CSV table of C-alpha atoms and ligand atoms in Angstrom, one decimal:
chain,number,residue,atom,x,y,z
A,4,MET,CA,9.8,11.2,9.2
A,5,ILE,CA,11.1,9.1,6.4
A,6,SER,CA,14.3,7.2,7.3
A,7,ILE,CA,17.0,7.2,4.6
A,8,GLY,CA,20.2,5.6,5.3
A,9,HIS,CA,23.6,4.8,4.0
A,10,GLU,CA,23.7,2.2,6.8
A,11,LEU,CA,21.3,0.5,4.3
A,12,ARG,CA,24.4,-1.2,3.0
A,13,ASP,CA,24.7,-3.0,6.3
A,14,PHE,CA,22.1,-5.3,4.8
A,15,GLU,CA,21.9,-7.7,7.7
A,16,LYS,CA,20.5,-5.0,10.0
A,17,VAL,CA,17.8,-3.6,7.6
A,18,GLN,CA,14.2,-4.5,8.3
A,19,PHE,CA,12.0,-4.4,5.2
A,20,GLY,CA,10.2,-1.2,4.6
A,21,GLU,CA,11.7,0.9,7.3
A,22,LYS,CA,14.7,2.6,5.6
A,23,PHE,CA,14.7,3.8,2.0
A,24,CYS,CA,17.3,4.4,-0.6
A,25,PRO,CA,18.5,8.0,-0.9
A,26,TRP,CA,17.0,8.3,-4.4
A,27,MET,CA,13.4,8.3,-5.6
A,28,ILE,CA,11.6,9.0,-8.8
A,29,GLN,CA,9.0,11.8,-8.9
A,30,ALA,CA,6.7,12.9,-11.7
A,31,ARG,CA,3.6,15.2,-11.7
A,32,TYR,CA,0.4,15.4,-13.7
A,33,PHE,CA,-1.2,18.8,-14.2
A,34,ASP,CA,-2.6,20.9,-17.0
A,35,GLY,CA,-4.0,17.6,-18.6
A,36,LYS,CA,-0.7,15.9,-19.0
A,37,TRP,CA,2.2,14.0,-17.3
A,38,HIS,CA,5.4,16.1,-17.0
A,39,PRO,CA,8.9,14.4,-17.2
A,40,SER,CA,10.0,12.5,-14.2
A,41,ALA,CA,13.1,13.3,-12.2
A,42,LEU,CA,15.4,11.3,-10.0
A,43,ILE,CA,15.5,13.2,-6.8
A,44,ARG,CA,16.8,12.8,-3.2
A,45,THR,CA,14.4,10.9,-1.1
A,46,SER,CA,12.8,13.3,1.4
A,47,GLU,CA,9.5,14.3,2.9
A,48,ILE,CA,6.9,15.5,0.4
A,49,ASN,CA,4.9,18.7,0.4
A,50,LEU,CA,1.1,18.2,0.1
A,51,SER,CA,-1.8,20.4,0.5
A,52,PRO,CA,-3.8,19.4,3.6
A,53,ALA,CA,-6.8,19.5,1.2
A,54,ALA,CA,-5.2,17.0,-1.2
A,55,LYS,CA,-7.9,14.6,-2.5
A,56,GLY,CA,-5.7,11.6,-1.8
A,57,LEU,CA,-5.7,12.4,1.9
A,58,HIS,CA,-9.5,12.7,2.2
A,59,TYR,CA,-11.0,10.4,-0.3
A,60,GLY,CA,-8.4,7.6,-0.7
A,61,LEU,CA,-7.3,8.5,-4.3
A,62,GLU,CA,-4.2,6.5,-3.9
A,63,ILE,CA,-2.9,3.4,-5.8
A,64,PHE,CA,0.3,1.5,-5.7
A,65,GLU,CA,2.4,-1.4,-6.9
A,66,GLY,CA,5.0,-3.6,-5.3
A,67,MET,CA,7.7,-5.2,-7.4
A,68,ARG,CA,11.3,-6.4,-7.1
A,69,ALA,CA,14.6,-6.1,-8.8
A,70,PHE,CA,17.1,-8.9,-8.6
A,71,ARG,CA,20.8,-9.3,-9.2
A,72,THR,CA,21.5,-11.8,-12.1
A,73,PRO,CA,24.6,-12.8,-14.0
A,74,GLN,CA,23.4,-10.4,-16.7
A,75,GLY,CA,23.1,-7.5,-14.2
A,76,PRO,CA,20.2,-6.1,-12.3
A,77,VAL,CA,16.7,-7.0,-13.7
A,78,LEU,CA,13.1,-6.1,-13.0
A,79,PHE,CA,10.7,-9.0,-12.7
A,80,ARG,CA,7.7,-8.8,-15.0
A,81,PRO,CA,7.4,-4.9,-15.0
A,82,HIS,CA,5.0,-4.9,-17.9
A,83,LEU,CA,2.4,-6.7,-15.8
A,84,HIS,CA,2.9,-4.3,-12.9
A,85,PHE,CA,2.5,-1.5,-15.4
A,86,LEU,CA,-0.7,-3.0,-16.7
A,87,ARG,CA,-2.2,-3.4,-13.2
A,88,MET,CA,-1.1,0.0,-12.1
A,89,SER,CA,-2.8,1.5,-15.2
A,90,GLN,CA,-6.0,-0.3,-14.4
A,91,SER,CA,-5.9,0.9,-10.8
A,92,ALA,CA,-5.3,4.5,-12.0
A,93,GLU,CA,-8.2,4.4,-14.5
A,94,ALA,CA,-10.6,3.0,-11.9
A,95,LEU,CA,-9.9,6.1,-9.7
A,96,GLY,CA,-10.1,8.5,-12.7
A,97,MET,CA,-6.4,9.1,-12.9
A,98,THR,CA,-4.5,9.2,-16.1
A,99,PRO,CA,-2.0,6.3,-16.1
A,100,TYR,CA,1.7,7.1,-16.2
A,101,PRO,CA,3.0,6.3,-19.7
A,102,GLU,CA,4.4,2.7,-20.0
A,103,LYS,CA,7.7,3.8,-21.6
A,104,ASP,CA,8.4,6.4,-18.9
A,105,PHE,CA,7.4,3.9,-16.2
A,106,LEU,CA,10.0,1.4,-17.3
A,107,ALA,CA,12.6,4.0,-17.9
A,108,ALA,CA,12.1,5.5,-14.4
A,109,LEU,CA,12.3,2.1,-12.7
A,110,LYS,CA,15.5,1.2,-14.6
A,111,GLU,CA,17.1,4.6,-13.7
A,112,LEU,CA,16.2,4.2,-10.1
A,113,VAL,CA,17.6,0.6,-9.9
A,114,ARG,CA,20.8,1.8,-11.6
A,115,HIS,CA,21.2,4.6,-9.1
A,116,CYS,CA,20.5,2.4,-6.1
A,117,ALA,CA,22.7,-0.5,-7.3
A,118,GLU,CA,24.8,-0.3,-4.2
A,119,PHE,CA,21.7,-1.0,-2.1
A,120,LEU,CA,20.6,-4.0,-4.2
A,121,PRO,CA,21.9,-7.0,-2.1
A,122,SER,CA,23.0,-10.1,-3.9
A,123,TYR,CA,21.1,-13.5,-3.6
A,124,PRO,CA,18.8,-14.1,-1.8
A,125,GLY,CA,18.2,-10.4,-1.3
A,126,SER,CA,16.6,-8.0,-3.7
A,127,LEU,CA,15.4,-4.4,-4.1
A,128,TYR,CA,11.8,-3.8,-3.4
A,129,LEU,CA,10.2,-1.0,-5.6
A,130,ARG,CA,7.1,0.8,-4.6
A,131,PRO,CA,5.6,2.9,-7.4
A,132,PHE,CA,2.5,4.9,-6.2
A,133,MET,CA,0.2,7.7,-7.3
A,134,MET,CA,-1.9,10.1,-5.3
A,135,GLY,CA,-4.5,12.6,-6.3
A,136,THR,CA,-3.1,16.0,-5.1
A,137,SER,CA,-5.8,18.5,-6.2
A,138,SER,CA,-6.3,20.8,-3.3
A,139,LYS,CA,-10.1,20.8,-3.2
A,140,LEU,CA,-12.5,19.2,-0.8
A,141,GLY,CA,-15.4,17.2,-2.4
A,142,VAL,CA,-15.5,13.7,-3.7
A,143,GLY,CA,-14.4,13.8,-7.3
A,144,VAL,CA,-11.5,13.0,-9.6
A,145,SER,CA,-8.2,14.8,-9.1
A,146,ASP,CA,-6.8,16.9,-11.9
A,147,GLU,CA,-3.4,16.9,-10.3
A,148,ILE,CA,-1.5,13.7,-9.5
A,149,LEU,CA,1.8,12.9,-7.9
A,150,PHE,CA,3.7,9.8,-9.0
A,151,LEU,CA,6.6,8.5,-6.9
A,152,ILE,CA,8.8,5.4,-6.8
A,153,LEU,CA,10.5,4.4,-3.6
A,154,ALA,CA,13.2,1.7,-3.3
A,155,THR,CA,14.2,-0.3,-0.2
A,156,PRO,CA,16.4,-3.4,0.2
A,157,PHE,CA,14.4,-6.6,0.7
A,158,GLY,CA,15.0,-10.0,2.3
A,159,VAL,CA,17.9,-8.6,4.2
A,160,ALA,CA,17.5,-8.8,8.0
A,161,ASP,CA,16.7,-12.5,7.7
A,162,LEU,CA,18.9,-13.5,4.8
A,163,SER,CA,20.2,-16.6,6.6
A,164,LYS,CA,16.6,-17.8,7.1
A,165,ARG,CA,15.7,-17.4,3.5
A,166,SER,CA,17.8,-20.2,2.1
A,167,SER,CA,15.6,-21.5,-0.7
A,168,GLU,CA,12.8,-22.4,1.8
A,169,PRO,CA,9.4,-20.8,1.9
A,170,LYS,CA,8.4,-19.4,5.3
A,171,THR,CA,5.3,-20.5,7.2
A,172,ALA,CA,2.4,-18.6,8.8
A,173,THR,CA,-1.0,-19.2,10.2
A,174,ALA,CA,-4.4,-17.9,9.0
A,175,TRP,CA,-7.6,-17.0,10.6
A,176,ILE,CA,-10.8,-17.1,8.5
A,177,SER,CA,-13.3,-14.4,9.4
A,178,PRO,CA,-16.9,-15.6,9.1
A,179,GLU,CA,-18.1,-12.1,8.4
A,180,LEU,CA,-15.4,-9.4,7.9
A,181,VAL,CA,-14.7,-9.0,4.2
A,182,ARG,CA,-12.1,-7.3,2.0
A,183,ALA,CA,-13.8,-6.7,-1.3
A,184,ALA,CA,-17.3,-7.0,-2.8
A,185,PRO,CA,-18.5,-7.6,-6.4
A,186,GLY,CA,-18.5,-4.3,-8.3
A,187,GLY,CA,-15.9,-2.9,-6.0
A,188,THR,CA,-12.1,-2.5,-6.3
A,189,GLY,CA,-10.8,-5.8,-5.0
A,190,ASN,CA,-9.1,-6.6,-8.3
A,191,LEU,CA,-7.1,-3.4,-8.1
A,192,LYS,CA,-4.2,-2.1,-6.0
A,193,VAL,CA,-6.2,0.7,-4.5
A,194,ALA,CA,-5.1,1.9,-1.0
A,195,GLY,CA,-8.6,1.8,0.3
A,196,ASN,CA,-8.7,-2.0,0.0
A,197,TYR,CA,-5.9,-2.3,2.5
A,198,ALA,CA,-7.5,0.0,4.9
A,199,ALA,CA,-10.7,-2.0,4.6
A,200,SER,CA,-8.9,-5.3,5.3
A,201,LEU,CA,-7.3,-4.1,8.5
A,202,ARG,CA,-10.2,-4.9,10.8
A,203,ALA,CA,-10.0,-8.6,10.0
A,204,ILE,CA,-6.2,-8.6,10.2
A,205,VAL,CA,-6.4,-7.0,13.7
A,206,GLN,CA,-9.0,-9.6,14.7
A,207,ALA,CA,-6.7,-12.4,13.4
A,208,ARG,CA,-3.8,-11.1,15.5
A,209,LYS,CA,-6.1,-10.9,18.6
A,210,ASN,CA,-6.9,-14.5,18.0
A,211,ARG,CA,-3.2,-15.3,17.8
A,212,TYR,CA,-3.0,-15.9,14.0
A,213,ASP,CA,-0.6,-14.2,11.7
A,214,HIS,CA,-3.1,-13.0,9.1
A,215,ALA,CA,-6.6,-13.2,7.9
A,216,LEU,CA,-7.9,-15.4,5.1
A,217,PHE,CA,-10.8,-13.6,3.4
A,218,LEU,CA,-14.1,-15.2,2.2
A,219,ASP,CA,-16.4,-13.7,-0.4
A,220,ALA,CA,-18.7,-10.9,0.6
A,221,ILE,CA,-22.0,-12.4,-0.6
A,222,GLU,CA,-22.2,-16.0,0.7
A,223,HIS,CA,-19.2,-15.8,3.2
A,224,ARG,CA,-18.3,-19.2,1.8
A,225,TRP,CA,-15.8,-19.0,-1.0
A,226,ILE,CA,-12.0,-18.5,-0.3
A,227,GLU,CA,-10.7,-15.3,-1.8
A,228,GLU,CA,-7.3,-14.1,-0.6
A,229,TYR,CA,-4.9,-14.4,2.3
A,230,SER,CA,-4.2,-10.8,3.5
A,231,GLY,CA,-2.1,-9.2,0.8
A,232,MET,CA,-1.4,-12.5,-1.0
A,233,ASN,CA,-3.2,-14.9,-3.3
A,234,PHE,CA,-4.4,-18.3,-2.1
A,235,LEU,CA,-3.5,-21.7,-3.4
A,236,CYS,CA,-3.9,-25.3,-2.1
A,237,VAL,CA,-2.8,-28.7,-3.2
A,238,ASP,CA,-5.8,-31.0,-3.4
A,239,SER,CA,-5.1,-34.6,-4.4
A,240,GLY,CA,-1.9,-33.5,-6.1
A,241,VAL,CA,-3.8,-30.7,-8.1
A,242,LEU,CA,-2.7,-27.1,-7.5
A,243,ARG,CA,-6.0,-25.2,-7.0
A,244,THR,CA,-6.6,-21.5,-6.7
A,245,PRO,CA,-9.7,-19.3,-6.8
A,246,PRO,CA,-10.5,-17.9,-10.3
A,247,LEU,CA,-10.0,-14.1,-10.9
A,248,THR,CA,-13.7,-13.1,-10.8
A,249,GLY,CA,-13.2,-9.4,-9.9
A,250,THR,CA,-12.9,-9.4,-6.1
A,251,ILE,CA,-9.4,-10.9,-6.1
A,252,LEU,CA,-6.1,-9.1,-7.0
A,253,PRO,CA,-4.6,-10.7,-10.2
A,254,GLY,CA,-1.3,-11.4,-8.5
A,255,ILE,CA,1.8,-11.5,-10.7
A,256,THR,CA,3.3,-14.1,-8.4
A,257,ARG,CA,0.1,-16.2,-8.8
A,258,ASN,CA,0.4,-15.9,-12.6
A,259,SER,CA,4.1,-16.9,-12.5
A,260,LEU,CA,3.6,-19.9,-10.2
A,261,LEU,CA,0.7,-21.3,-12.3
A,262,HIS,CA,2.9,-21.0,-15.3
A,263,LEU,CA,5.8,-22.7,-13.6
A,264,ALA,CA,3.5,-25.4,-12.2
A,265,ARG,CA,2.3,-26.2,-15.7
A,266,GLU,CA,6.0,-26.3,-16.9
A,267,GLU,CA,6.6,-28.9,-14.1
A,268,SER,CA,3.5,-30.9,-15.3
A,269,ILE,CA,1.6,-30.1,-12.1
A,270,ARG,CA,-2.2,-30.0,-12.8
A,271,VAL,CA,-3.6,-26.5,-12.2
A,272,ASP,CA,-7.3,-25.9,-11.5
A,273,GLU,CA,-8.8,-22.4,-11.2
A,274,THR,CA,-12.2,-23.1,-9.7
A,275,ARG,CA,-13.9,-21.8,-6.5
A,276,ILE,CA,-12.9,-23.5,-3.2
A,277,SER,CA,-15.4,-23.3,-0.4
A,278,VAL,CA,-14.3,-22.9,3.2
A,279,ASP,CA,-16.1,-26.2,4.1
A,280,GLU,CA,-14.4,-28.1,1.4
A,281,LEU,CA,-11.0,-26.7,2.6
A,282,CYS,CA,-11.7,-27.7,6.2
A,283,GLU,CA,-13.0,-31.1,5.2
A,284,GLY,CA,-10.0,-31.6,2.9
A,285,LEU,CA,-7.6,-30.8,5.7
A,286,VAL,CA,-9.3,-33.2,8.1
A,287,SER,CA,-9.4,-36.0,5.5
A,288,GLY,CA,-5.8,-35.4,4.4
A,289,ARG,CA,-6.9,-34.8,0.7
A,290,ILE,CA,-5.6,-31.2,0.9
A,291,THR,CA,-1.9,-31.6,1.7
A,292,GLU,CA,-0.6,-28.1,1.2
A,293,VAL,CA,-2.0,-24.6,1.7
A,294,LEU,CA,0.0,-21.7,0.2
A,295,ALA,CA,-0.2,-17.9,-0.2
A,296,CYS,CA,1.8,-16.0,-2.8
A,297,GLY,CA,2.9,-12.5,-3.5
A,298,THR,CA,5.8,-10.3,-4.5
A,299,GLY,CA,7.1,-10.0,-0.9
A,300,SER,CA,7.4,-13.5,0.4
A,301,ALA,CA,7.0,-15.2,-3.0
A,302,VAL,CA,5.5,-18.4,-1.5
A,303,LEU,CA,4.3,-18.7,2.0
A,304,CYS,CA,3.1,-21.9,3.5
A,305,ILE,CA,0.1,-21.9,5.8
A,306,SER,CA,0.7,-24.3,8.6
A,307,GLU,CA,-2.6,-23.8,10.5
A,308,LEU,CA,-6.0,-22.3,9.9
A,309,GLY,CA,-8.6,-21.2,12.4
A,310,TYR,CA,-12.3,-21.1,11.5
A,311,ARG,CA,-15.4,-20.9,13.8
A,312,GLU,CA,-13.5,-21.9,17.0
A,313,LYS,CA,-11.7,-24.8,15.4
A,314,ARG,CA,-8.1,-25.2,14.4
A,315,TYR,CA,-7.0,-27.1,11.3
A,316,CYS,CA,-3.5,-28.2,10.8
A,317,VAL,CA,-1.9,-28.4,7.4
A,318,GLY,CA,0.2,-31.6,7.1
A,319,ASP,CA,2.9,-31.6,9.7
A,320,GLY,CA,3.1,-27.7,9.5
A,321,THR,CA,6.3,-27.6,7.4
A,322,PRO,CA,6.5,-26.5,3.7
A,323,GLY,CA,5.3,-29.3,1.4
A,324,PRO,CA,6.9,-30.6,-1.7
A,325,ILE,CA,4.9,-28.5,-4.2
A,326,ALA,CA,5.5,-25.3,-2.3
A,327,ARG,CA,9.2,-26.0,-2.1
A,328,LEU,CA,9.4,-26.8,-5.8
A,329,LEU,CA,7.5,-23.7,-6.9
A,330,TYR,CA,9.5,-21.5,-4.5
A,331,ARG,CA,12.8,-22.7,-5.9
A,332,ALA,CA,11.6,-22.5,-9.5
A,333,LEU,CA,10.5,-18.9,-9.1
A,334,GLU,CA,13.7,-18.0,-7.3
A,335,GLU,CA,15.7,-19.6,-10.1
A,336,VAL,CA,13.8,-17.6,-12.7
A,337,GLN,CA,14.1,-14.3,-10.8
A,338,PHE,CA,17.9,-14.7,-10.3
A,339,GLY,CA,18.4,-15.6,-13.9
A,340,LYS,CA,19.3,-19.2,-13.4
A,341,ARG,CA,16.4,-20.7,-15.3
A,342,ALA,CA,14.5,-19.4,-18.3
A,343,PRO,CA,10.7,-19.9,-18.3
A,344,ARG,CA,9.3,-21.5,-21.4
A,345,ASN,CA,6.5,-20.0,-23.4
A,346,VAL,CA,3.1,-21.7,-22.9
A,347,PRO,CA,0.6,-21.5,-25.7
A,348,GLY,CA,-2.4,-19.3,-24.8
A,349,GLU,CA,-0.6,-17.2,-22.2
A,350,PRO,CA,-0.7,-13.6,-23.2
A,351,GLU,CA,2.7,-12.5,-22.0
A,352,GLU,CA,5.9,-13.7,-23.7
A,353,THR,CA,8.2,-15.2,-21.2
A,354,ALA,CA,11.0,-13.1,-22.8
A,355,ARG,CA,9.5,-10.2,-21.0
A,356,TRP,CA,9.7,-11.7,-17.5
A,357,LEU,CA,13.2,-10.3,-16.8
A,358,ILE,CA,13.9,-6.8,-18.0
A,359,ARG,CA,17.5,-5.7,-17.7
A,360,CYS,CA,18.1,-2.4,-16.0
A,361,GLU,CA,21.4,-1.6,-17.6
A,362,SER,CA,19.9,-0.9,-21.1
A,363,ALA,CA,17.9,2.3,-21.3
A,364,GLN,CA,15.5,0.6,-23.8
B,8,PMP,N1,-3.5,-10.0,-3.2
B,8,PMP,C1,-3.3,-8.8,-2.6
B,8,PMP,C2,-4.5,-8.2,-1.9
B,8,PMP,C3,-2.1,-8.1,-2.7
B,8,PMP,O1,-2.0,-6.9,-2.1
B,8,PMP,C4,-1.1,-8.7,-3.4
B,8,PMP,C5,0.3,-8.0,-3.5
B,8,PMP,N2,0.9,-7.8,-2.2
B,8,PMP,C6,-1.2,-10.0,-4.0
B,8,PMP,C7,-2.5,-10.6,-3.9
B,8,PMP,C8,-0.1,-10.6,-4.7
B,8,PMP,O2,0.2,-9.9,-5.9
B,8,PMP,P1,1.6,-9.9,-6.5
B,8,PMP,O3,1.9,-11.4,-6.7
B,8,PMP,O4,1.5,-9.2,-7.8
B,8,PMP,O5,2.5,-9.3,-5.6
């Protein structure tokens, strides 16, 4: 049963993702078009037990956040979330939800849930998702789709621990279990990717690591992603991250951190990193920081890695200077305390990073 609560306002007690705001957005696609969305009470949903989403994984989602700024509540880079969601939808044969309606629905939801949007350092996590609801067994596209947006307070139960400091976690590198293969859906936010990644995550936990760091599916050699986050490391002062070659999700946090690093004159290098190079770099001390990034934790510092029976420590296990700097810079932008600068060659204008929820436009 979905848990909806007015006790949500007791922010200190709310664990992420367990309780939801009393309002959600719902829209449906049928007869070849999207029909207007509605703001409705959050409740269980009715689905045919033969819905395609339940049998063949026709489900896509996004994860994004709204923040309180001096200018009122804002959405962080919603245009990029829209773009990625549209790409995910198209890959599964679903008609994307229109951009204008997507933005309007998110703003309406944030405005209605304003009392559940904590102030700094908390935020409101928004989960737009879409499922094929045609009631017909047989693999194929769905001519009926359900689109919903849920909202839940974020960064609340552990507010005191989130004082401008990235958290740390450990990573286990699976020599053979993979998340995504070339030609597959690794670059999309398709539910099946997460189901496929579970085996490695369970194995990581069995081995007493927090999460799995995935290697490529062909050579089992190249670093791809850390669970549901992108991977970065600091190698001789250069911020390195694997290039987006189709098996890695193009993270919006990754994109934002690379931008902010360039603003801070940190050299950025998007080239492949092999697992041997990573391990050697940690042993020799050339690699000084290992980071993961994503909408949820923003920046997470990896303190220790496990690979083929060996443990590799990252520095002294505490967040390094580049992780701290990027974490703080991103937080300042998200809370409206710092305006990002435009960088020539970047497709998205920084003016679109923060979109105010109070204007309907
Ligand atoms: N990789 C994967 C597999 C993810 O699921 C996510 C999102 N949680 C990310 C990377 C980070 O993406 P973003 O910064 O857009 O949240």
